[in-house]
CSV table of C-alpha atoms in Angstrom, one decimal:
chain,number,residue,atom,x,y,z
A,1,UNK,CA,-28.7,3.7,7.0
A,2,UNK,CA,-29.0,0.9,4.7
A,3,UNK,CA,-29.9,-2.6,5.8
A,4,UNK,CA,-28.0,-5.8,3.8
A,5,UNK,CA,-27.7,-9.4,4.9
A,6,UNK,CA,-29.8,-12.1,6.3
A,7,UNK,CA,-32.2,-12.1,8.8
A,8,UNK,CA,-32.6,-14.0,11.9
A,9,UNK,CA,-31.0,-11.9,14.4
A,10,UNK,CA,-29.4,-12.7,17.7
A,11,UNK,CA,-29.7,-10.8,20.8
A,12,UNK,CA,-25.8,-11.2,21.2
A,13,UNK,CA,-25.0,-10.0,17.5
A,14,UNK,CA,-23.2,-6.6,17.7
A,15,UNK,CA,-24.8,-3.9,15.6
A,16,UNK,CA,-22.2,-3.0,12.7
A,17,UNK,CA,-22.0,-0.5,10.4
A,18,UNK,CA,-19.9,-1.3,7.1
A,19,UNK,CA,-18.4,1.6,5.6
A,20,UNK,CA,-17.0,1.8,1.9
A,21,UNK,CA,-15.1,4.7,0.6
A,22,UNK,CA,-15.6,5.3,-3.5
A,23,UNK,CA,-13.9,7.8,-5.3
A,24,UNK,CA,-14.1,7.8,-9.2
A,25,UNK,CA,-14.6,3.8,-9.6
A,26,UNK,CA,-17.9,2.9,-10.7
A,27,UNK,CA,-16.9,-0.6,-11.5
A,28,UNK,CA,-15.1,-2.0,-8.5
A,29,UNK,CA,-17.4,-0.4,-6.1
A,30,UNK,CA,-20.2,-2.0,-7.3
A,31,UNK,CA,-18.6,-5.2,-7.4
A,32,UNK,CA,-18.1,-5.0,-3.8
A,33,UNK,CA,-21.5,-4.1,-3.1
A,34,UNK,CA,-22.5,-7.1,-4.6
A,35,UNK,CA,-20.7,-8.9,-2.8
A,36,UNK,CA,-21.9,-7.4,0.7
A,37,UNK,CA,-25.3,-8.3,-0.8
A,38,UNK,CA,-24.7,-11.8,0.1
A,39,UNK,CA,-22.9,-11.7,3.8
A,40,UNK,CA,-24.2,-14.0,5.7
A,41,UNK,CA,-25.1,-11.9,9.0
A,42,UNK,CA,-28.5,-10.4,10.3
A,43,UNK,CA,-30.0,-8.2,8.2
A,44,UNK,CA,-31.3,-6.0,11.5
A,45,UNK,CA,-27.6,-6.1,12.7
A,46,UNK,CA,-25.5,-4.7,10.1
A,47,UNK,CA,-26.0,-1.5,7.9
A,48,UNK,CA,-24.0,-0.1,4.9
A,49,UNK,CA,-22.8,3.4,4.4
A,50,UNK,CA,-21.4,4.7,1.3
A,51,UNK,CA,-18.8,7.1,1.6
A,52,UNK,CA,-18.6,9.2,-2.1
A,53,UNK,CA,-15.1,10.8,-2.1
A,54,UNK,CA,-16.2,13.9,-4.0
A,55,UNK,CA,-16.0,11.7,-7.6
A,56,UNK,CA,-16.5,13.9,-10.7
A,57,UNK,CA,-16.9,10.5,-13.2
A,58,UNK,CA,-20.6,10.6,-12.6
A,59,UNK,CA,-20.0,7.0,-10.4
A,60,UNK,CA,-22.3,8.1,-7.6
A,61,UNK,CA,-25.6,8.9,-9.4
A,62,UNK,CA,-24.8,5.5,-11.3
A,63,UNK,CA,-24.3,3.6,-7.8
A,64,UNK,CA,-27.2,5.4,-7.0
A,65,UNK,CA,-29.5,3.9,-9.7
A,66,UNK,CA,-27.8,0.7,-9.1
A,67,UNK,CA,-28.7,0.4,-5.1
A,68,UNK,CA,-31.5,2.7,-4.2
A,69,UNK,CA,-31.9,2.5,-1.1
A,70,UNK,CA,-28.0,2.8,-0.2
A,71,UNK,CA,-27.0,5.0,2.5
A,72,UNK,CA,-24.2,7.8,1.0
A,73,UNK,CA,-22.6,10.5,2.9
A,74,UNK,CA,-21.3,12.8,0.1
A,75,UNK,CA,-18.6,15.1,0.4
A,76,UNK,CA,-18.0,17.2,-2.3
A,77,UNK,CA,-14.2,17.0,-2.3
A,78,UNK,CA,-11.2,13.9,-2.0
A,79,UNK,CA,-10.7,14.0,1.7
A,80,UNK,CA,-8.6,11.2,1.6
A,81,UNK,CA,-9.0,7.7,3.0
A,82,UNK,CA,-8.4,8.4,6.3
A,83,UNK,CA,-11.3,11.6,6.6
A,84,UNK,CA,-13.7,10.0,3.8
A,85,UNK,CA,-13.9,7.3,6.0
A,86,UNK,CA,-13.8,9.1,9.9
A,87,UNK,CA,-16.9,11.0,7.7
A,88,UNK,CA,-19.2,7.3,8.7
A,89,UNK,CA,-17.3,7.0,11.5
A,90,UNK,CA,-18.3,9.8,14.4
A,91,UNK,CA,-21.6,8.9,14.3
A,92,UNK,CA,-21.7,5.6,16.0
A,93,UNK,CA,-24.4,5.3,18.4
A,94,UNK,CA,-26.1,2.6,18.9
A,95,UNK,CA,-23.3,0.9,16.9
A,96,UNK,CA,-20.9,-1.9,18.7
A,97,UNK,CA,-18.0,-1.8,15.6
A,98,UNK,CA,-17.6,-0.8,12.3
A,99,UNK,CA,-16.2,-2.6,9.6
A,100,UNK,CA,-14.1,-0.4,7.1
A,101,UNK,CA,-14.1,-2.4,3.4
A,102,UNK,CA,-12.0,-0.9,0.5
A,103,UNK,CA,-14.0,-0.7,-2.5
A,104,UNK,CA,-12.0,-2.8,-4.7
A,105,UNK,CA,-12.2,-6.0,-2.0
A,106,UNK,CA,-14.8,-8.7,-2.5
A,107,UNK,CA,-16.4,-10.7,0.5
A,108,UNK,CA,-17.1,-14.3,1.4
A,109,UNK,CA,-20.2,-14.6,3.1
A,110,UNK,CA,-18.7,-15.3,6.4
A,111,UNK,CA,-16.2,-12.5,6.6
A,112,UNK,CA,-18.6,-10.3,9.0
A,113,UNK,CA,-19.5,-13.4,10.9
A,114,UNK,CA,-16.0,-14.3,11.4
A,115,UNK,CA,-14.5,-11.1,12.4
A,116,UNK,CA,-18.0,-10.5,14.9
A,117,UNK,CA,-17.1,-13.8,16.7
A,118,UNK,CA,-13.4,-13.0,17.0
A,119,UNK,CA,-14.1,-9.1,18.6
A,120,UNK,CA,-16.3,-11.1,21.5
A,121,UNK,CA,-13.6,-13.3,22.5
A,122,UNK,CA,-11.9,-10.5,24.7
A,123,UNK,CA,-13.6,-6.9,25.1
A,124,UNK,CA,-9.8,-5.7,25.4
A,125,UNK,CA,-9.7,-6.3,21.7
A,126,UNK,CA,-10.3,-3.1,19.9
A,127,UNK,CA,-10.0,-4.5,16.1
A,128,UNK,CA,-9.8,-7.4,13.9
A,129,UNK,CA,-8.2,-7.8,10.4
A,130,UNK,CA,-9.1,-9.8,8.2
A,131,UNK,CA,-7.6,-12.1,5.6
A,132,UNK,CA,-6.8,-10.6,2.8
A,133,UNK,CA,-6.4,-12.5,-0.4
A,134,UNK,CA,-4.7,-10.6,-3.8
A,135,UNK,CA,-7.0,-10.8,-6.8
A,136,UNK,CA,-6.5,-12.2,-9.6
A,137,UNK,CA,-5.1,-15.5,-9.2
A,138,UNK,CA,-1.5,-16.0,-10.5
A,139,UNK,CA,0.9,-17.7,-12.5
A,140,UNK,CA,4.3,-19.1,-11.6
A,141,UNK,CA,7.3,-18.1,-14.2
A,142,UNK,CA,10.6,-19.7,-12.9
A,143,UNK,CA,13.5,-18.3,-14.6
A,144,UNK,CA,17.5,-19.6,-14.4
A,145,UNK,CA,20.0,-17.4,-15.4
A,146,UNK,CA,23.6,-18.1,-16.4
A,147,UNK,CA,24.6,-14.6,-16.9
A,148,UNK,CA,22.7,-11.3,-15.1
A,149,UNK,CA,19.0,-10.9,-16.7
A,150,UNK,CA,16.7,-7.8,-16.4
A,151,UNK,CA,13.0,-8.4,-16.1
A,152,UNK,CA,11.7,-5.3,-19.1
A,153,UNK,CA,7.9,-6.3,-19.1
A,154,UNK,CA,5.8,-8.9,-18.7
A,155,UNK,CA,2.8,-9.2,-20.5
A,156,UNK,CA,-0.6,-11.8,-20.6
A,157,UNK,CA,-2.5,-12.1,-24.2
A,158,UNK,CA,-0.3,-8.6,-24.8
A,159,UNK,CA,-1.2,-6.9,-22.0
A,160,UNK,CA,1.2,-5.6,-19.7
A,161,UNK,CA,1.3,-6.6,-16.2
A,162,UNK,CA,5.0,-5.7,-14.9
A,163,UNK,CA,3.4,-3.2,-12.3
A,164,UNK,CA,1.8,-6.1,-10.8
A,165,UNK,CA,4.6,-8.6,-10.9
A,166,UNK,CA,5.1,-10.2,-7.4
A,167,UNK,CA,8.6,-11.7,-7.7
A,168,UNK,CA,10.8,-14.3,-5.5
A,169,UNK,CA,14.5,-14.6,-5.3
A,170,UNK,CA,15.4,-11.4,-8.2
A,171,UNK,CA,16.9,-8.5,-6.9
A,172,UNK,CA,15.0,-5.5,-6.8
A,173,UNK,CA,17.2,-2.4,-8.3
A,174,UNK,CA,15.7,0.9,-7.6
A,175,UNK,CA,16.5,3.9,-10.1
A,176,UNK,CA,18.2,6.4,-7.7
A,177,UNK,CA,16.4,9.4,-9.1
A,178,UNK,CA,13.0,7.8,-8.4
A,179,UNK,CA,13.2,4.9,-5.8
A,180,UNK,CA,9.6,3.8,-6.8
A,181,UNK,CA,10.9,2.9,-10.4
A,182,UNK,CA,12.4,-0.4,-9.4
A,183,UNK,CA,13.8,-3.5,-12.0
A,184,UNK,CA,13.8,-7.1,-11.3
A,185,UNK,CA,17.4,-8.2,-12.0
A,186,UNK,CA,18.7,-12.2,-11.7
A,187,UNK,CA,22.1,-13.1,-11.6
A,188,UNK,CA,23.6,-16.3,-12.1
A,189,UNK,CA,20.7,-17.7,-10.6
A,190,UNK,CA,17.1,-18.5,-10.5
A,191,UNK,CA,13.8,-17.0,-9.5
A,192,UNK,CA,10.1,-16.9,-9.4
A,193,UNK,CA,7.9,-14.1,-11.3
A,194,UNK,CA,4.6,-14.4,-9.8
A,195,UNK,CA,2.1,-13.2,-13.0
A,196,UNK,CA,-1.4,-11.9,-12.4
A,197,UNK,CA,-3.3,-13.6,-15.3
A,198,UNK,CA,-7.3,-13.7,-15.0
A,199,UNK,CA,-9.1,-17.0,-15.5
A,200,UNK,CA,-9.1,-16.5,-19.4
A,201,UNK,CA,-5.6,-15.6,-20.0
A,202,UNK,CA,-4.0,-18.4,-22.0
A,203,UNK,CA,-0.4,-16.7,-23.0
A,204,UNK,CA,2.7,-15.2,-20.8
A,205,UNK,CA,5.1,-13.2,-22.5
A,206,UNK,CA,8.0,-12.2,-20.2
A,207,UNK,CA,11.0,-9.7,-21.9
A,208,UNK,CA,14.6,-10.2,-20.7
A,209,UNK,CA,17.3,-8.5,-21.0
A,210,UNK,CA,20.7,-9.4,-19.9
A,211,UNK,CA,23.6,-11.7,-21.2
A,212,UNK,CA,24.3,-15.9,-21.0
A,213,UNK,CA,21.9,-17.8,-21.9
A,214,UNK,CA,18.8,-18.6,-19.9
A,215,UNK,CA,15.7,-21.3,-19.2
A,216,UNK,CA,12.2,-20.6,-18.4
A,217,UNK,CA,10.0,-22.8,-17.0
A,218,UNK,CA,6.2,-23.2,-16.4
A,219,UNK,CA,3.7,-25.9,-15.6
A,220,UNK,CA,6.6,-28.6,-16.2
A,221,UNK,CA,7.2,-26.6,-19.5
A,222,UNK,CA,10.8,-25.6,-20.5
A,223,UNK,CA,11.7,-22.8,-23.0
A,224,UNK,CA,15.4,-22.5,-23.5
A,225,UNK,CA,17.1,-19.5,-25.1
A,226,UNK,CA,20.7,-18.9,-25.9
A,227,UNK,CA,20.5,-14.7,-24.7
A,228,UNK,CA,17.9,-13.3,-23.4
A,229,UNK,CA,15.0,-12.2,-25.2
A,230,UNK,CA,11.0,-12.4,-25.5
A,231,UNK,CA,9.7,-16.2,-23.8
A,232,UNK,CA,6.2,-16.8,-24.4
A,233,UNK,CA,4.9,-20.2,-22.1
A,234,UNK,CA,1.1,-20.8,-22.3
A,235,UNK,CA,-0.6,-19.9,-18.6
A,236,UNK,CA,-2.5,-23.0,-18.9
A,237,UNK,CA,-5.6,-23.2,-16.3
A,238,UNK,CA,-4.0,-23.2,-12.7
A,239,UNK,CA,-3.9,-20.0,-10.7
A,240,UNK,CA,-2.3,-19.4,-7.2
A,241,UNK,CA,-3.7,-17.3,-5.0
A,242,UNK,CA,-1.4,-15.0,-3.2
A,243,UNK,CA,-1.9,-13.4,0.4
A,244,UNK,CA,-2.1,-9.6,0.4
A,245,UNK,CA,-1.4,-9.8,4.6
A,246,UNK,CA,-3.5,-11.1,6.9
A,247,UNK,CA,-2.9,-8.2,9.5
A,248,UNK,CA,0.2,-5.7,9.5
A,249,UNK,CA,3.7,-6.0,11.9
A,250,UNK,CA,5.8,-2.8,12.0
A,251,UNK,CA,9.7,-3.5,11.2
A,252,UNK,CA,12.6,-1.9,13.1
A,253,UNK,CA,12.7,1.7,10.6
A,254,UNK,CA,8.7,1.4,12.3
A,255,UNK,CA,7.5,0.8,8.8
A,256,UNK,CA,4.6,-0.6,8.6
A,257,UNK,CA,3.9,-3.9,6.6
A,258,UNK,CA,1.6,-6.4,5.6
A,259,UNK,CA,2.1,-9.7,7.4
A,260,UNK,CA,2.5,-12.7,4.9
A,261,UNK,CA,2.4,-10.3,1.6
A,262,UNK,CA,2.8,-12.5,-1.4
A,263,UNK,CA,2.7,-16.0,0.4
A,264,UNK,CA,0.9,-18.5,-1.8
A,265,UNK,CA,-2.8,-18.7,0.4
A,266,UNK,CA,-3.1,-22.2,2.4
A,267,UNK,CA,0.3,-22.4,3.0
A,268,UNK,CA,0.3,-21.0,6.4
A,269,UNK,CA,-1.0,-22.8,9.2
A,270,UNK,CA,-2.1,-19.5,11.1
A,271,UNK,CA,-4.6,-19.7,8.4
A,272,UNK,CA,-6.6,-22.3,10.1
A,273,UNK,CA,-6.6,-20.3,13.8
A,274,UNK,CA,-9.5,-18.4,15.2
A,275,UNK,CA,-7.4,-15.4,15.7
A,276,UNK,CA,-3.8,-14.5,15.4
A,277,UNK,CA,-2.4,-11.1,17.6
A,278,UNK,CA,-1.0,-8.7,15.0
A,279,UNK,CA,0.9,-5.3,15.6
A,280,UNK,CA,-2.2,-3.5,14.1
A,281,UNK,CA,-5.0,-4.0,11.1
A,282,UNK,CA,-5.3,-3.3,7.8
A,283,UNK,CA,-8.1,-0.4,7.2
A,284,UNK,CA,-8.7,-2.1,3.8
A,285,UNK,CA,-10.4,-4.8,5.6
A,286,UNK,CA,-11.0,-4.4,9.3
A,287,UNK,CA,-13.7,-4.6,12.0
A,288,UNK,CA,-12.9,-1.9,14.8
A,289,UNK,CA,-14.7,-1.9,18.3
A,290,UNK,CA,-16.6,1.4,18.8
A,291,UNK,CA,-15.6,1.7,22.5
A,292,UNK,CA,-11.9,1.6,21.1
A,293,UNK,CA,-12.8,4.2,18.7
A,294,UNK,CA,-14.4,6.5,22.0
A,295,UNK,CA,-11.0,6.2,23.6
A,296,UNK,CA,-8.5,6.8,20.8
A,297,UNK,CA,-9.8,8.5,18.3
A,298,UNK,CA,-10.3,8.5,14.6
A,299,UNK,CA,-8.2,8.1,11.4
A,300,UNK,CA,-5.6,11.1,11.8
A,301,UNK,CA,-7.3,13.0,9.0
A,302,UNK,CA,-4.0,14.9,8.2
A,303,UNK,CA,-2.6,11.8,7.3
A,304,UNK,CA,-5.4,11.5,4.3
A,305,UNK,CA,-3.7,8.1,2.9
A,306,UNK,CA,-1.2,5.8,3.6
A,307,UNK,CA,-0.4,5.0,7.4
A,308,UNK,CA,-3.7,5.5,8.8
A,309,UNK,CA,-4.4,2.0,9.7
A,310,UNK,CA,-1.2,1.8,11.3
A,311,UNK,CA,-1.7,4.8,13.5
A,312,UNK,CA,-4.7,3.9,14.5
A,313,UNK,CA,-3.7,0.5,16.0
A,314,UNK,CA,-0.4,1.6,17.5
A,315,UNK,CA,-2.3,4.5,19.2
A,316,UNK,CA,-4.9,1.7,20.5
A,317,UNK,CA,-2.3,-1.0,21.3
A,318,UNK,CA,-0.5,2.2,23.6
A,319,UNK,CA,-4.0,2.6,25.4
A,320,UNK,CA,-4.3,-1.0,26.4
A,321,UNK,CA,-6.5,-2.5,23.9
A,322,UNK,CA,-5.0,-5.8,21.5
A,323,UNK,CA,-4.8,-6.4,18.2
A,324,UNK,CA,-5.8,-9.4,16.1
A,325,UNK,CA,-6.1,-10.9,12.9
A,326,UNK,CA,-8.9,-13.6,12.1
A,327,UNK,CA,-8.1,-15.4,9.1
A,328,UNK,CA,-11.3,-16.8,8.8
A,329,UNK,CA,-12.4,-13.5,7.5
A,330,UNK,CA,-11.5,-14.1,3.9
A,331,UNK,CA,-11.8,-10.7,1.4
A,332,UNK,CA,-10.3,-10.5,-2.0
A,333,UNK,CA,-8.8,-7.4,-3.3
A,334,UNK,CA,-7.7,-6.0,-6.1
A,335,UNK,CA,-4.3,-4.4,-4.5
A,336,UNK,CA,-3.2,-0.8,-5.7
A,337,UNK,CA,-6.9,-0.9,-8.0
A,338,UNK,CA,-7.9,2.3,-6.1
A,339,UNK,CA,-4.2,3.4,-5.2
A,340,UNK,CA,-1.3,2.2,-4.7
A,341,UNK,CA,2.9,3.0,-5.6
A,342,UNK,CA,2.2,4.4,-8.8
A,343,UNK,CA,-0.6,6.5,-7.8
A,344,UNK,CA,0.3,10.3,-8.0
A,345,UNK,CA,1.6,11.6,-4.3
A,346,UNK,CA,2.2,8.1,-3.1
A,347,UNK,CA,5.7,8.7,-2.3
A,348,UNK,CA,5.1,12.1,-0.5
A,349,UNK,CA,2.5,10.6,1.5
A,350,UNK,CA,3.8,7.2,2.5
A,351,UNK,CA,7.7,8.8,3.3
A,352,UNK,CA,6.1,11.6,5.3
A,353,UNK,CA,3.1,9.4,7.3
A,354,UNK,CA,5.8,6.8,7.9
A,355,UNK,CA,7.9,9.5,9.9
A,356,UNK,CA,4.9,11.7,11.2
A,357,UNK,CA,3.6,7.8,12.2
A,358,UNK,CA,7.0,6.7,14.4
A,359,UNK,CA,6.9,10.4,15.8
A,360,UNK,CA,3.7,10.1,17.5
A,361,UNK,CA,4.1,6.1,18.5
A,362,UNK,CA,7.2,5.7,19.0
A,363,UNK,CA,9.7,5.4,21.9
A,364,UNK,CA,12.5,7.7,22.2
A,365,UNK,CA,15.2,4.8,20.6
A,366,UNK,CA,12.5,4.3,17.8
A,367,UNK,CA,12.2,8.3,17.0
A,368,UNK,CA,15.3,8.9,16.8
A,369,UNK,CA,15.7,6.2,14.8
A,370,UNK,CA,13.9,6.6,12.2
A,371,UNK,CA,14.9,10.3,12.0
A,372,UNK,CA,18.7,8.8,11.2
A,373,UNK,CA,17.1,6.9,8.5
A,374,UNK,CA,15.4,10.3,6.6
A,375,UNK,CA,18.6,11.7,7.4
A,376,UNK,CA,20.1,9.1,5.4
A,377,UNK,CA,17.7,8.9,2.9
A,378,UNK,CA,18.3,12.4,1.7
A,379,UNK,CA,22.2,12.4,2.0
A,380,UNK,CA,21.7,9.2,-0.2
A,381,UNK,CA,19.6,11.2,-2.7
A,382,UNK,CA,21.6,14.0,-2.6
A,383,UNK,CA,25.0,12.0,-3.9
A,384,UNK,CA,22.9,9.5,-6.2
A,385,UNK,CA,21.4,12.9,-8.0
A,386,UNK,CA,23.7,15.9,-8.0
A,387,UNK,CA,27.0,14.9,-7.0
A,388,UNK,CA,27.2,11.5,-9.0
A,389,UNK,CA,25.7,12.7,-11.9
A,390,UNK,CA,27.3,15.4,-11.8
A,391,UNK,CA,30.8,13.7,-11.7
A,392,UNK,CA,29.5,10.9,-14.5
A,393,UNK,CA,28.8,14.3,-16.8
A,394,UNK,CA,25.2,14.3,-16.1
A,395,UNK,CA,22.6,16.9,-15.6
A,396,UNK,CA,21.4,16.8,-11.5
A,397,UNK,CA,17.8,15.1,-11.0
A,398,UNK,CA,16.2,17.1,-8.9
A,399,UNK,CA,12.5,14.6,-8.9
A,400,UNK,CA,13.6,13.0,-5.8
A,401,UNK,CA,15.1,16.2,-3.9
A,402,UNK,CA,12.1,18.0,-4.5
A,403,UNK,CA,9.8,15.1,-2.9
A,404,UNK,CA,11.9,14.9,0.1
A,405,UNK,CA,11.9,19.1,0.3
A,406,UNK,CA,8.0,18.5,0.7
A,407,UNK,CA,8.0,15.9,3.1
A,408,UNK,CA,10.5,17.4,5.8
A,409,UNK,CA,8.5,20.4,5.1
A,410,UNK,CA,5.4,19.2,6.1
A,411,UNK,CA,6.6,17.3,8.7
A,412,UNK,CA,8.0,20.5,10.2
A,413,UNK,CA,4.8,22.1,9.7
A,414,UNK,CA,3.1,19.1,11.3
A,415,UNK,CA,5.2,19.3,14.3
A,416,UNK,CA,4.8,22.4,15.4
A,417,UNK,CA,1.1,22.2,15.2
A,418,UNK,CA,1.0,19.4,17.2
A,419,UNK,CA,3.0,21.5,19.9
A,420,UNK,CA,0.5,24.0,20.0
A,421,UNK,CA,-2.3,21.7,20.3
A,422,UNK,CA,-0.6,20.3,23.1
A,423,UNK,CA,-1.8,16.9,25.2
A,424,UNK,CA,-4.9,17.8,26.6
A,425,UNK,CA,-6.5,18.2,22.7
A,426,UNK,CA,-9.7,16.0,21.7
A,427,UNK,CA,-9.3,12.3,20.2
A,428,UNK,CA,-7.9,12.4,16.6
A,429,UNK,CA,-10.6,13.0,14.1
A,430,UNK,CA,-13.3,13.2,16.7
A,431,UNK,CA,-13.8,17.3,15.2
């Protein structure tokens, strides 16, 4: 395994292994790399294993050249996050934790240190998160409506950004054939459009829709319109930086969720603690305690994306062991760069972990529960796409009904071979 960091070790330093999972991305894995290069922990302590996802866009030979003497595991097909990573995992002896590290994330030098000294202050923790940080920094776009105004794109020096939007006080209107396909809308009112602009972006053009007139406003700038239309405001040089979570929380469908998501960073005075207890961690960047690992399991490889993280940590917090997050532990990452809600399968994946998830976790109340809610979920479909259409003169969408065939199909599926497995089986992932 390959040795990064400085050197000086400690007796009393755990031995970690930091895993990173690449898959078909070159250019964000060897940013992060580079970044690991410089964490400021003992060199004879910590070890870094790349995990190659089966990528066919010649990235590993490349990230080969690049770091020579870089441990890789290679599979030779896309396993998913949650076996890709179990793949560095099973191995651990000799190992006190391992640190999981999406490839799109950048370290400060002290993330390993802080997240090290927050695992020793109880040996009943059995992982820490870290503080996660969305990359790039943003801009704020207030907009006051007088009328009802639809968010159609936003761009920065003409590229378009709307995917990335992080918004405050609009509406958010999903398209009933395809939840995922979601508009902004304001009305009579005002809101915030949080734009991901890069240090050299100098223009913001946002596209409205709507009717009444309305007023944009940005860095004490004012651009009035009588209808809605195309606003351009200059970005100027300040950027916000946003939290992506620092840990996850669970709501009451059992969904789970990252804490803080979108809060502007130093805003929060959790921020400044040691440690924080959190309902579980975020595997994007997350130290977990091997003897943890010994007793629970793995990653539930089944899962392969999407819901493995929060698994893991309910299935630990059930055994006895706590959670935390230690905000000290500051990573930036490029959310949804490797994945995310517009990647192919994402809805398939996240509906039917979220379910599988609460079914293995959950209490009784909290199953059932959550079974009501796919329940309703597809009875909602089912009117939005065949009988409303239909009775508006419509052809049926079937997109939505499909994806929701799958996923109580392999849920089913998933069920039953959980039955015959029965209790006595071997930790998750541990084959």
């Amino acid at each position: 395994m390959g040795a990064i960091g400085e050197h000086g070790a400690s007796a009393t330093d755990p031995r970690v292994r930091v895993v990173v999972l690449n898959w078909n991305s070159a250019w964000y894995t060897r940013r992060c790399l580079e970044s690991l290069t410089r964490t400021d922990y003992p060199a004879d302590r910590m070890e870094l294993v790349l995990v190659d996802n089966g990528s066919v866009d010649g990235s590993l030979p490349r990230l080969r050249d690049w770091f020579p003497d870089l441990a890789v595991v290679e599979n030779f097909a896309n396993l998913g996050f949650a076996e890709g990573c179990n793949r560095a995992m099973r191995d651990r002896s000799g190992l006190d934790a391992i640190a999981l590290l999406n490839n799109d994330a950048m370290v400060d030098p002290g993330w390993l240190r802080a997240l090290t000294d927050a695992l020793a202050l109880d040996d009943r923790i059995g992982a820490v998160s870290a503080r996660l940080v969305l990359e790039p920094g943003f801009v704020a776009v207030d907009v006051h409506a007088d009328g009802i105004v639809e968010v159609q794109r936003v761009c920065t020096d003409g590229v378009d950004v709307t995917a990335a939007l992080r918004v405050d006080g609009f509406d958010a209107v999903s398209d009933s054939a395809w939840p995922l396909d979601v508009t902004h809308r304001l009305q009579a009112g005002s809101g915030r459009l949080w734009v991901p602009a890069g240090a050299g972006v100098a223009q913001v053009e946002v596209h409205l829709s709507g009717s009444g007139s309305v007023r944009v406003e940005h860095d004490c700038r004012i651009v009035k319109i009588a209808a809605p239309g195309i606003v351009a405001v200059e970005a100027g040089s300040e950027r916000i930086r946003l939290l992506n979570g620092i840990g996850t929380a669970r709501n009451s469908r059992c969904e789970g969720y990252d804490r803080h998501y979108g809060v502007p960073e130093g805003t929060l005075a959790e921020e400044s603690e040691s440690v924080v207890e959190v309902d579980g961690v975020c595997g994007g960047a997350a130290l977990l305690r091997t003897r943890m690992l010994d007793e629970v399991g793995l990653f539930d490889p089944r899962l392969f994306a999407y819901y493995e993280d929060t698994d893991l940590s309910w299935r630990a917090v059930r055994a006895g062991w706590r959670m935390v997050a230690a905000p000290g532990a500051r990573v930036e990452h490029a959310f949804g760069a490797s994945g995310g809600a517009r990647a192919v399968g994402f809805f398939h994946l996240d509906r039917r972990n979220w379910w599988l998830t609460a079914d293995r976790n959950g209490t009784v109340a909290e199953r059932r529960y959550v079974s009501s809610e796919v329940r309703r979920e597809v009875r909602t479909a089912l009117r939005a796409n065949i009988a409303g259409r239909i009775k508006r003169r419509h052809l049926p969408s079937l997109q939505l009904l499909r994806a929701w065939a799958g996923i109580v199909a392999d849920h089913a599926a998933e069920l039953r071979r959980r039955s015959r497995s029965g209790s006595g089986s071997a930790p998750i992932g541990s084959a």
